[in-house]
Structures are given as structure tokens and as C-alpha cells.
Amino acid sequence: SQQGEEDPQALSIQEGENATMNCSYKTSINNLQWYRQNSGRGLVHLILIRSNEREKHSGRLRVTLDTSKKSSSLLITASRAADTASYFCATVPGYGNKLVFGAGTILRVKS
Amino acid sequence: DGGITQSPKYLFRKEGQNVTLSCEQNLNHDAMYWYRQDPGQGLRLIYYSQIVNDFQKGDIAEGYSVSREKKESFPLTVTSAQKNPTAFYLCASSIDRGHEQYFGPGTRLTVT
């Protein structure tokens, strides 16, 4: 079963613009993670935010978590063509020990 | 992809044949996972193992089997009972359950 739902399904922006992707989930979580997948490749872990954290930064990435709304957002600032990929959120439910992935957002950055 | 290898990258089989996908990690991770990804979709968990000689079914285990005889290795067998085996298969590992996962490059299986 997929708990995370990303929004939008696809996003196309110009290089230099910011990209924002959202993730909603259904049950309480232990942590929420974001991953990137380039076409035909494995996933790469980007950032993990715990349920007691509200915001986290890593380079050009900013992740927020609102547990009251059961939602998270991933912001990529000053996007580059190399950021073109699919982005997935994944949650670790509070009662479980597995990652549950959403369907992903396809980001295209045009140069 | 560092630390986890999957082989082969592409695999072609005839319907009715069993096929085994390899996954090896040198990260000293206890937990390992197998996922299936279909076009335009997220990952679905097939099997996972938290320790050697132990594994649990994921959400779509029917038609698949695994073994975990060594910490470094977690092979997946796609049996003839799997009704729609053509997909992209990803192996991952993590230091412990719930932590960030490290993924291999994937194996694209095509069954005709």
C-alpha cells in the first residue's frame, strides 16, 4: 500500500527557478524521507526529517514537515538541468519498520 | 549506487522460467530490501530482511522468493508463478530498519 501522495505528478520549470514538491501521508510517522531517481537508475537518498522536526536544509534542498496536516514539502532552490529526475517521498509509519513510497513527482528543468 | 551491486542490468527470460536476481552490499548493513517498480509508479516492497537467516514478506511477495544466508547477499528469485514479472527491480540496504536506504542500480527484467 502507498501512504505518500506527491503533488504535482509532473513539474516543468526553467533553470534558475525554484521547484516545490509536496507529499501527503495518512498515518502517524517516525520519519519522512525524500529520494531522487534519475531515469532508469536506482534511487538516491536526499534527506530525512524526523517526526519531531519541522524543517531541514541540505545544500539547495529545504524540507518542511507538518505532522498536524500530515504533509511535507521539498523545495529545490536555483534549479539546474541536472536536477531533472523523479522525486519520491517515503514514510516510515510509527507502527512499522518499512519505507512506504509515494508515486513520485517528475521534475523537468529546462536550460 | 555506491556499495550495492545488482546484476545483471538487463535480463530477458521466457515465460515459465524461474530467474534469480543478484544483490550484494559491502556497507555492513543489517537490513536489505527488494522493490519492484512499474513504469510511472512508485516502489512496492516485495521482501525484506532485517538480519541473516530471517526475512519477511512485503506487500507483493506472491510469485517471489528470497534467501539471506550471508549478510552481504540477498538474492531474489522470480518464479513462474509471478503473473506479470516484467518490471524494474531495485535492491536496497540500510543500517537498521527505518533508516535511510541505499539503492543498487537496478535490474530490468523482461519476460516474453
PDB file of C-alpha atoms in Angstrom:
ATOM      1  CA  SER A   1       0.000   0.000   0.000  1.00  0.00           C
ATOM      2  CA  GLN A   2       1.244   3.512  -0.772  1.00  0.00           C
ATOM      3  CA  GLN A   3       0.927   6.023   2.000  1.00  0.00           C
ATOM      4  CA  GLY A   4       2.652   9.001   0.422  1.00  0.00           C
ATOM      5  CA  GLU A   5       0.984  11.002  -2.297  1.00  0.00           C
ATOM      6  CA  GLU A   6       3.132  13.501  -4.165  1.00  0.00           C
ATOM      7  CA  ASP A   7       1.836  16.621  -5.785  1.00  0.00           C
ATOM      8  CA  PRO A   8       2.184  17.640  -8.554  1.00  0.00           C
ATOM      9  CA  GLN A   9       2.664  14.491 -10.611  1.00  0.00           C
ATOM     10  CA  ALA A  10       4.853  16.427 -13.028  1.00  0.00           C
ATOM     11  CA  LEU A  11       6.558  19.805 -12.913  1.00  0.00           C
ATOM     12  CA  SER A  12       8.395  21.683 -15.648  1.00  0.00           C
ATOM     13  CA  ILE A  13      10.428  24.799 -14.833  1.00  0.00           C
ATOM     14  CA  GLN A  14      13.231  26.930 -16.234  1.00  0.00           C
ATOM     15  CA  GLU A  15      16.774  26.652 -14.950  1.00  0.00           C
ATOM     16  CA  GLY A  16      17.309  29.026 -12.049  1.00  0.00           C
ATOM     17  CA  GLU A  17      13.720  28.827 -10.807  1.00  0.00           C
ATOM     18  CA  ASN A  18      12.701  27.142  -7.571  1.00  0.00           C
ATOM     19  CA  ALA A  19      10.846  23.824  -7.576  1.00  0.00           C
ATOM     20  CA  THR A  20       8.424  22.820  -4.864  1.00  0.00           C
ATOM     21  CA  MET A  21       7.022  19.321  -4.453  1.00  0.00           C
ATOM     22  CA  ASN A  22       4.519  18.258  -1.845  1.00  0.00           C
ATOM     23  CA  CYS A  23       3.833  14.977  -0.109  1.00  0.00           C
ATOM     24  CA  SER A  24       0.830  13.973   1.957  1.00  0.00           C
ATOM     25  CA  TYR A  25       0.505  10.847   4.048  1.00  0.00           C
ATOM     26  CA  LYS A  26      -2.194   9.125   6.034  1.00  0.00           C
ATOM     27  CA  THR A  27      -0.895   7.687   9.306  1.00  0.00           C
ATOM     28  CA  SER A  28       1.481   8.830  12.017  1.00  0.00           C
ATOM     29  CA  ILE A  29       5.128   8.537  11.095  1.00  0.00           C
ATOM     30  CA  ASN A  30       8.511   8.004  12.664  1.00  0.00           C
ATOM     31  CA  ASN A  31      10.295   9.876   9.885  1.00  0.00           C
ATOM     32  CA  LEU A  32       9.841  11.013   6.290  1.00  0.00           C
ATOM     33  CA  GLN A  33      12.481  10.729   3.598  1.00  0.00           C
ATOM     34  CA  TRP A  34      12.957  12.193   0.131  1.00  0.00           C
ATOM     35  CA  TYR A  35      14.706  10.354  -2.684  1.00  0.00           C
ATOM     36  CA  ARG A  36      15.721  11.238  -6.235  1.00  0.00           C
ATOM     37  CA  GLN A  37      15.718   8.842  -9.173  1.00  0.00           C
ATOM     38  CA  ASN A  38      17.312   9.596 -12.498  1.00  0.00           C
ATOM     39  CA  SER A  39      15.758   7.789 -15.429  1.00  0.00           C
ATOM     40  CA  GLY A  40      16.483   4.063 -15.369  1.00  0.00           C
ATOM     41  CA  ARG A  41      18.676   4.281 -12.271  1.00  0.00           C
ATOM     42  CA  GLY A  42      18.464   3.443  -8.607  1.00  0.00           C
ATOM     43  CA  LEU A  43      17.188   5.882  -6.003  1.00  0.00           C
ATOM     44  CA  VAL A  44      19.449   8.277  -4.152  1.00  0.00           C
ATOM     45  CA  HIS A  45      18.617   9.375  -0.613  1.00  0.00           C
ATOM     46  CA  LEU A  46      18.352  13.157  -0.294  1.00  0.00           C
ATOM     47  CA  ILE A  47      17.187  14.000   3.190  1.00  0.00           C
ATOM     48  CA  LEU A  48      15.470  12.505   6.251  1.00  0.00           C
ATOM     49  CA  ILE A  49      13.290  14.519   8.599  1.00  0.00           C
ATOM     50  CA  ARG A  50      12.091  13.087  11.886  1.00  0.00           C
ATOM     51  CA  SER A  51       8.566  13.494  13.213  1.00  0.00           C
ATOM     52  CA  ASN A  52       9.742  15.958  15.882  1.00  0.00           C
ATOM     53  CA  GLU A  53      11.491  18.198  13.337  1.00  0.00           C
ATOM     54  CA  ARG A  54       9.775  20.940  11.341  1.00  0.00           C
ATOM     55  CA  GLU A  55      12.413  21.977   8.833  1.00  0.00           C
ATOM     56  CA  LYS A  56      15.685  20.700   7.490  1.00  0.00           C
ATOM     57  CA  HIS A  57      18.212  22.003   4.973  1.00  0.00           C
ATOM     58  CA  SER A  58      20.821  20.319   2.821  1.00  0.00           C
ATOM     59  CA  GLY A  59      22.588  22.470   0.259  1.00  0.00           C
ATOM     60  CA  ARG A  60      19.922  23.745  -2.151  1.00  0.00           C
ATOM     61  CA  LEU A  61      17.285  21.487  -0.599  1.00  0.00           C
ATOM     62  CA  ARG A  62      14.813  22.556   2.045  1.00  0.00           C
ATOM     63  CA  VAL A  63      12.315  20.113   3.537  1.00  0.00           C
ATOM     64  CA  THR A  64       9.436  21.001   5.821  1.00  0.00           C
ATOM     65  CA  LEU A  65       7.204  18.692   7.799  1.00  0.00           C
ATOM     66  CA  ASP A  66       3.780  19.496   9.230  1.00  0.00           C
ATOM     67  CA  THR A  67       2.616  16.499  11.243  1.00  0.00           C
ATOM     68  CA  SER A  68      -0.714  18.164  12.074  1.00  0.00           C
ATOM     69  CA  LYS A  69      -1.532  18.289   8.359  1.00  0.00           C
ATOM     70  CA  LYS A  70       0.342  15.059   7.586  1.00  0.00           C
ATOM     71  CA  SER A  71       2.273  16.751   4.835  1.00  0.00           C
ATOM     72  CA  SER A  72       5.805  17.594   3.756  1.00  0.00           C
ATOM     73  CA  SER A  73       7.326  19.737   1.066  1.00  0.00           C
ATOM     74  CA  LEU A  74      10.625  19.611  -0.767  1.00  0.00           C
ATOM     75  CA  LEU A  75      11.996  22.872  -2.142  1.00  0.00           C
ATOM     76  CA  ILE A  76      14.876  22.893  -4.592  1.00  0.00           C
ATOM     77  CA  THR A  77      16.273  26.389  -4.999  1.00  0.00           C
ATOM     78  CA  ALA A  78      18.060  27.744  -8.078  1.00  0.00           C
ATOM     79  CA  SER A  79      17.314  24.604 -10.055  1.00  0.00           C
ATOM     80  CA  ARG A  80      19.728  23.194 -12.610  1.00  0.00           C
ATOM     81  CA  ALA A  81      19.211  20.962 -15.634  1.00  0.00           C
ATOM     82  CA  ALA A  82      20.930  18.194 -13.650  1.00  0.00           C
ATOM     83  CA  ASP A  83      18.056  18.299 -11.146  1.00  0.00           C
ATOM     84  CA  THR A  84      15.800  16.731 -13.796  1.00  0.00           C
ATOM     85  CA  ALA A  85      14.634  13.477 -12.192  1.00  0.00           C
ATOM     86  CA  SER A  86      11.753  11.849 -10.343  1.00  0.00           C
ATOM     87  CA  TYR A  87      11.424  12.716  -6.681  1.00  0.00           C
ATOM     88  CA  PHE A  88       9.801  10.389  -4.178  1.00  0.00           C
ATOM     89  CA  CYS A  89       8.752  10.842  -0.607  1.00  0.00           C
ATOM     90  CA  ALA A  90       8.791   7.816   1.645  1.00  0.00           C
ATOM     91  CA  THR A  91       7.466   7.456   5.138  1.00  0.00           C
ATOM     92  CA  VAL A  92       8.316   5.158   7.999  1.00  0.00           C
ATOM     93  CA  PRO A  93       4.991   4.613   9.774  1.00  0.00           C
ATOM     94  CA  GLY A  94       5.133   4.988  13.534  1.00  0.00           C
ATOM     95  CA  TYR A  95       3.956   1.401  13.974  1.00  0.00           C
ATOM     96  CA  GLY A  96       6.197  -0.165  11.351  1.00  0.00           C
ATOM     97  CA  ASN A  97       9.745  -0.548  10.181  1.00  0.00           C
ATOM     98  CA  LYS A  98       9.402  -0.318   6.401  1.00  0.00           C
ATOM     99  CA  LEU A  99       9.580   2.565   3.985  1.00  0.00           C
ATOM    100  CA  VAL A 100       6.331   3.273   2.151  1.00  0.00           C
ATOM    101  CA  PHE A 101       6.854   5.175  -1.104  1.00  0.00           C
ATOM    102  CA  GLY A 102       4.596   7.545  -2.963  1.00  0.00           C
ATOM    103  CA  ALA A 103       4.214   7.558  -6.736  1.00  0.00           C
ATOM    104  CA  GLY A 104       6.656  10.433  -7.220  1.00  0.00           C
ATOM    105  CA  THR A 105       6.894  13.818  -8.912  1.00  0.00           C
ATOM    106  CA  ILE A 106       8.631  14.064 -12.272  1.00  0.00           C
ATOM    107  CA  LEU A 107      10.681  17.260 -12.391  1.00  0.00           C
ATOM    108  CA  ARG A 108      11.988  18.641 -15.664  1.00  0.00           C
ATOM    109  CA  VAL A 109      14.348  21.598 -15.567  1.00  0.00           C
ATOM    110  CA  LYS A 110      14.763  23.278 -18.929  1.00  0.00           C
ATOM    111  CA  SER A 111      18.017  25.036 -19.774  1.00  0.00           C
TER     112      SER A 111
ATOM    113  CA  ASP B   1      24.756   3.419  -6.227  1.00  0.00           C
ATOM    114  CA  GLY B   2      27.931   3.009  -4.203  1.00  0.00           C
ATOM    115  CA  GLY B   3      28.209  -0.075  -2.053  1.00  0.00           C
ATOM    116  CA  ILE B   4      25.365  -2.061  -3.584  1.00  0.00           C
ATOM    117  CA  THR B   5      25.663  -4.016  -6.785  1.00  0.00           C
ATOM    118  CA  GLN B   6      22.927  -5.675  -8.770  1.00  0.00           C
ATOM    119  CA  SER B   7      23.450  -7.958 -11.686  1.00  0.00           C
ATOM    120  CA  PRO B   8      22.697  -8.212 -14.458  1.00  0.00           C
ATOM    121  CA  LYS B   9      21.475  -4.761 -15.540  1.00  0.00           C
ATOM    122  CA  TYR B  10      19.164  -6.268 -18.166  1.00  0.00           C
ATOM    123  CA  LEU B  11      17.675  -9.746 -18.074  1.00  0.00           C
ATOM    124  CA  PHE B  12      15.487 -11.494 -20.608  1.00  0.00           C
ATOM    125  CA  ARG B  13      13.602 -14.713 -19.895  1.00  0.00           C
ATOM    126  CA  LYS B  14      10.924 -16.847 -21.460  1.00  0.00           C
ATOM    127  CA  GLU B  15       7.628 -17.236 -19.695  1.00  0.00           C
ATOM    128  CA  GLY B  16       7.597 -20.212 -17.345  1.00  0.00           C
ATOM    129  CA  GLN B  17      11.248 -19.958 -16.334  1.00  0.00           C
ATOM    130  CA  ASN B  18      12.460 -19.041 -12.879  1.00  0.00           C
ATOM    131  CA  VAL B  19      15.114 -16.335 -12.729  1.00  0.00           C
ATOM    132  CA  THR B  20      17.354 -15.147  -9.909  1.00  0.00           C
ATOM    133  CA  LEU B  21      18.443 -11.535  -9.490  1.00  0.00           C
ATOM    134  CA  SER B  22      21.621 -10.847  -7.586  1.00  0.00           C
ATOM    135  CA  CYS B  23      22.111  -8.184  -4.898  1.00  0.00           C
ATOM    136  CA  GLU B  24      25.344  -7.700  -2.961  1.00  0.00           C
ATOM    137  CA  GLN B  25      26.303  -4.964  -0.497  1.00  0.00           C
ATOM    138  CA  ASN B  26      29.601  -4.131   1.199  1.00  0.00           C
ATOM    139  CA  LEU B  27      28.184  -1.493   3.555  1.00  0.00           C
ATOM    140  CA  ASN B  28      27.903  -3.878   6.516  1.00  0.00           C
ATOM    141  CA  HIS B  29      24.179  -3.143   6.674  1.00  0.00           C
ATOM    142  CA  ASP B  30      21.879  -5.476   8.570  1.00  0.00           C
ATOM    143  CA  ALA B  31      18.697  -4.718   6.626  1.00  0.00           C
ATOM    144  CA  MET B  32      18.123  -5.438   2.948  1.00  0.00           C
ATOM    145  CA  TYR B  33      15.092  -4.929   0.712  1.00  0.00           C
ATOM    146  CA  TRP B  34      13.700  -5.816  -2.686  1.00  0.00           C
ATOM    147  CA  TYR B  35      11.340  -3.482  -4.522  1.00  0.00           C
ATOM    148  CA  ARG B  36       9.500  -3.643  -7.790  1.00  0.00           C
ATOM    149  CA  GLN B  37       8.903  -0.524  -9.888  1.00  0.00           C
ATOM    150  CA  ASP B  38       6.495  -0.393 -12.816  1.00  0.00           C
ATOM    151  CA  PRO B  39       6.502   2.453 -15.373  1.00  0.00           C
ATOM    152  CA  GLY B  40       5.396   5.769 -13.904  1.00  0.00           C
ATOM    153  CA  GLN B  41       4.850   4.304 -10.462  1.00  0.00           C
ATOM    154  CA  GLY B  42       6.493   4.302  -7.087  1.00  0.00           C
ATOM    155  CA  LEU B  43       8.241   1.390  -5.431  1.00  0.00           C
ATOM    156  CA  ARG B  44       6.420  -1.593  -3.996  1.00  0.00           C
ATOM    157  CA  LEU B  45       8.094  -3.769  -1.378  1.00  0.00           C
ATOM    158  CA  ILE B  46       8.500  -7.450  -2.277  1.00  0.00           C
ATOM    159  CA  TYR B  47      10.575  -8.844   0.603  1.00  0.00           C
ATOM    160  CA  TYR B  48      12.835  -7.511   3.296  1.00  0.00           C
ATOM    161  CA  SER B  49      15.350  -8.947   5.707  1.00  0.00           C
ATOM    162  CA  GLN B  50      16.491  -7.383   8.952  1.00  0.00           C
ATOM    163  CA  ILE B  51      19.095  -9.989   9.799  1.00  0.00           C
ATOM    164  CA  VAL B  52      20.830 -13.012   8.342  1.00  0.00           C
ATOM    165  CA  ASN B  53      18.633 -16.113   8.003  1.00  0.00           C
ATOM    166  CA  ASP B  54      15.463 -14.092   8.527  1.00  0.00           C
ATOM    167  CA  PHE B  55      13.178 -12.344   6.043  1.00  0.00           C
ATOM    168  CA  GLN B  56       9.589 -11.130   5.830  1.00  0.00           C
ATOM    169  CA  LYS B  57       7.080 -10.714   3.041  1.00  0.00           C
ATOM    170  CA  GLY B  58       6.357  -7.243   1.807  1.00  0.00           C
ATOM    171  CA  ASP B  59       3.248  -6.009   0.054  1.00  0.00           C
ATOM    172  CA  ILE B  60       3.611  -8.051  -3.157  1.00  0.00           C
ATOM    173  CA  ALA B  61       5.512 -11.246  -2.235  1.00  0.00           C
ATOM    174  CA  GLU B  62       3.407 -13.688  -4.265  1.00  0.00           C
ATOM    175  CA  GLY B  63       5.445 -15.345  -7.004  1.00  0.00           C
ATOM    176  CA  TYR B  64       8.790 -14.318  -5.478  1.00  0.00           C
ATOM    177  CA  SER B  65      11.246 -15.969  -3.095  1.00  0.00           C
ATOM    178  CA  VAL B  66      14.404 -14.811  -1.316  1.00  0.00           C
ATOM    179  CA  SER B  67      17.198 -16.103   0.873  1.00  0.00           C
ATOM    180  CA  ARG B  68      19.593 -14.383   3.285  1.00  0.00           C
ATOM    181  CA  GLU B  69      22.380 -16.822   4.015  1.00  0.00           C
ATOM    182  CA  LYS B  70      25.048 -14.114   4.200  1.00  0.00           C
ATOM    183  CA  LYS B  71      24.884 -10.553   5.470  1.00  0.00           C
ATOM    184  CA  GLU B  72      26.211  -9.244   2.155  1.00  0.00           C
ATOM    185  CA  SER B  73      23.834 -11.064  -0.161  1.00  0.00           C
ATOM    186  CA  PHE B  74      20.068 -11.047  -0.695  1.00  0.00           C
ATOM    187  CA  PRO B  75      19.136 -12.766  -3.976  1.00  0.00           C
ATOM    188  CA  LEU B  76      15.602 -12.590  -5.346  1.00  0.00           C
ATOM    189  CA  THR B  77      14.052 -15.387  -7.396  1.00  0.00           C
ATOM    190  CA  VAL B  78      11.187 -14.521  -9.689  1.00  0.00           C
ATOM    191  CA  THR B  79       9.254 -17.739 -10.116  1.00  0.00           C
ATOM    192  CA  SER B  80       6.961 -18.846 -12.900  1.00  0.00           C
ATOM    193  CA  ALA B  81       4.065 -18.239 -10.501  1.00  0.00           C
ATOM    194  CA  GLN B  82       4.557 -14.474 -10.787  1.00  0.00           C
ATOM    195  CA  LYS B  83       1.883 -13.490 -13.290  1.00  0.00           C
ATOM    196  CA  ASN B  84       3.382 -10.251 -14.537  1.00  0.00           C
ATOM    197  CA  PRO B  85       7.134 -10.339 -13.856  1.00  0.00           C
ATOM    198  CA  THR B  86       8.304  -7.750 -16.392  1.00  0.00           C
ATOM    199  CA  ALA B  87       9.445  -4.774 -14.306  1.00  0.00           C
ATOM    200  CA  PHE B  88      12.395  -2.845 -12.908  1.00  0.00           C
ATOM    201  CA  TYR B  89      13.720  -4.472  -9.721  1.00  0.00           C
ATOM    202  CA  LEU B  90      15.610  -2.500  -7.111  1.00  0.00           C
ATOM    203  CA  CYS B  91      17.576  -3.787  -4.165  1.00  0.00           C
ATOM    204  CA  ALA B  92      18.382  -1.603  -1.165  1.00  0.00           C
ATOM    205  CA  SER B  93      20.041  -1.819   2.221  1.00  0.00           C
ATOM    206  CA  SER B  94      20.037   0.209   5.410  1.00  0.00           C
ATOM    207  CA  ILE B  95      21.989   0.145   8.644  1.00  0.00           C
ATOM    208  CA  ASP B  96      18.790  -0.657  10.502  1.00  0.00           C
ATOM    209  CA  ARG B  97      15.079  -0.579   9.912  1.00  0.00           C
ATOM    210  CA  GLY B  98      13.612   2.864   9.419  1.00  0.00           C
ATOM    211  CA  HIS B  99      16.893   4.482   8.435  1.00  0.00           C
ATOM    212  CA  GLU B 100      17.803   5.889   5.028  1.00  0.00           C
ATOM    213  CA  GLN B 101      18.175   3.249   2.368  1.00  0.00           C
ATOM    214  CA  TYR B 102      20.961   2.872  -0.175  1.00  0.00           C
ATOM    215  CA  PHE B 103      19.891   1.551  -3.544  1.00  0.00           C
ATOM    216  CA  GLY B 104      21.568  -0.518  -6.204  1.00  0.00           C
ATOM    217  CA  PRO B 105      21.384   0.424  -9.908  1.00  0.00           C
ATOM    218  CA  GLY B 106      18.503  -1.957 -10.591  1.00  0.00           C
ATOM    219  CA  THR B 107      17.795  -4.901 -12.891  1.00  0.00           C
ATOM    220  CA  ARG B 108      15.319  -4.549 -15.717  1.00  0.00           C
ATOM    221  CA  LEU B 109      13.630  -7.903 -16.245  1.00  0.00           C
ATOM    222  CA  THR B 110      11.700  -8.648 -19.417  1.00  0.00           C
ATOM    223  CA  VAL B 111       9.718 -11.869 -19.692  1.00  0.00           C
ATOM    224  CA  THR B 112       8.216 -12.820 -23.052  1.00  0.00           C
TER     225      THR B 112
END
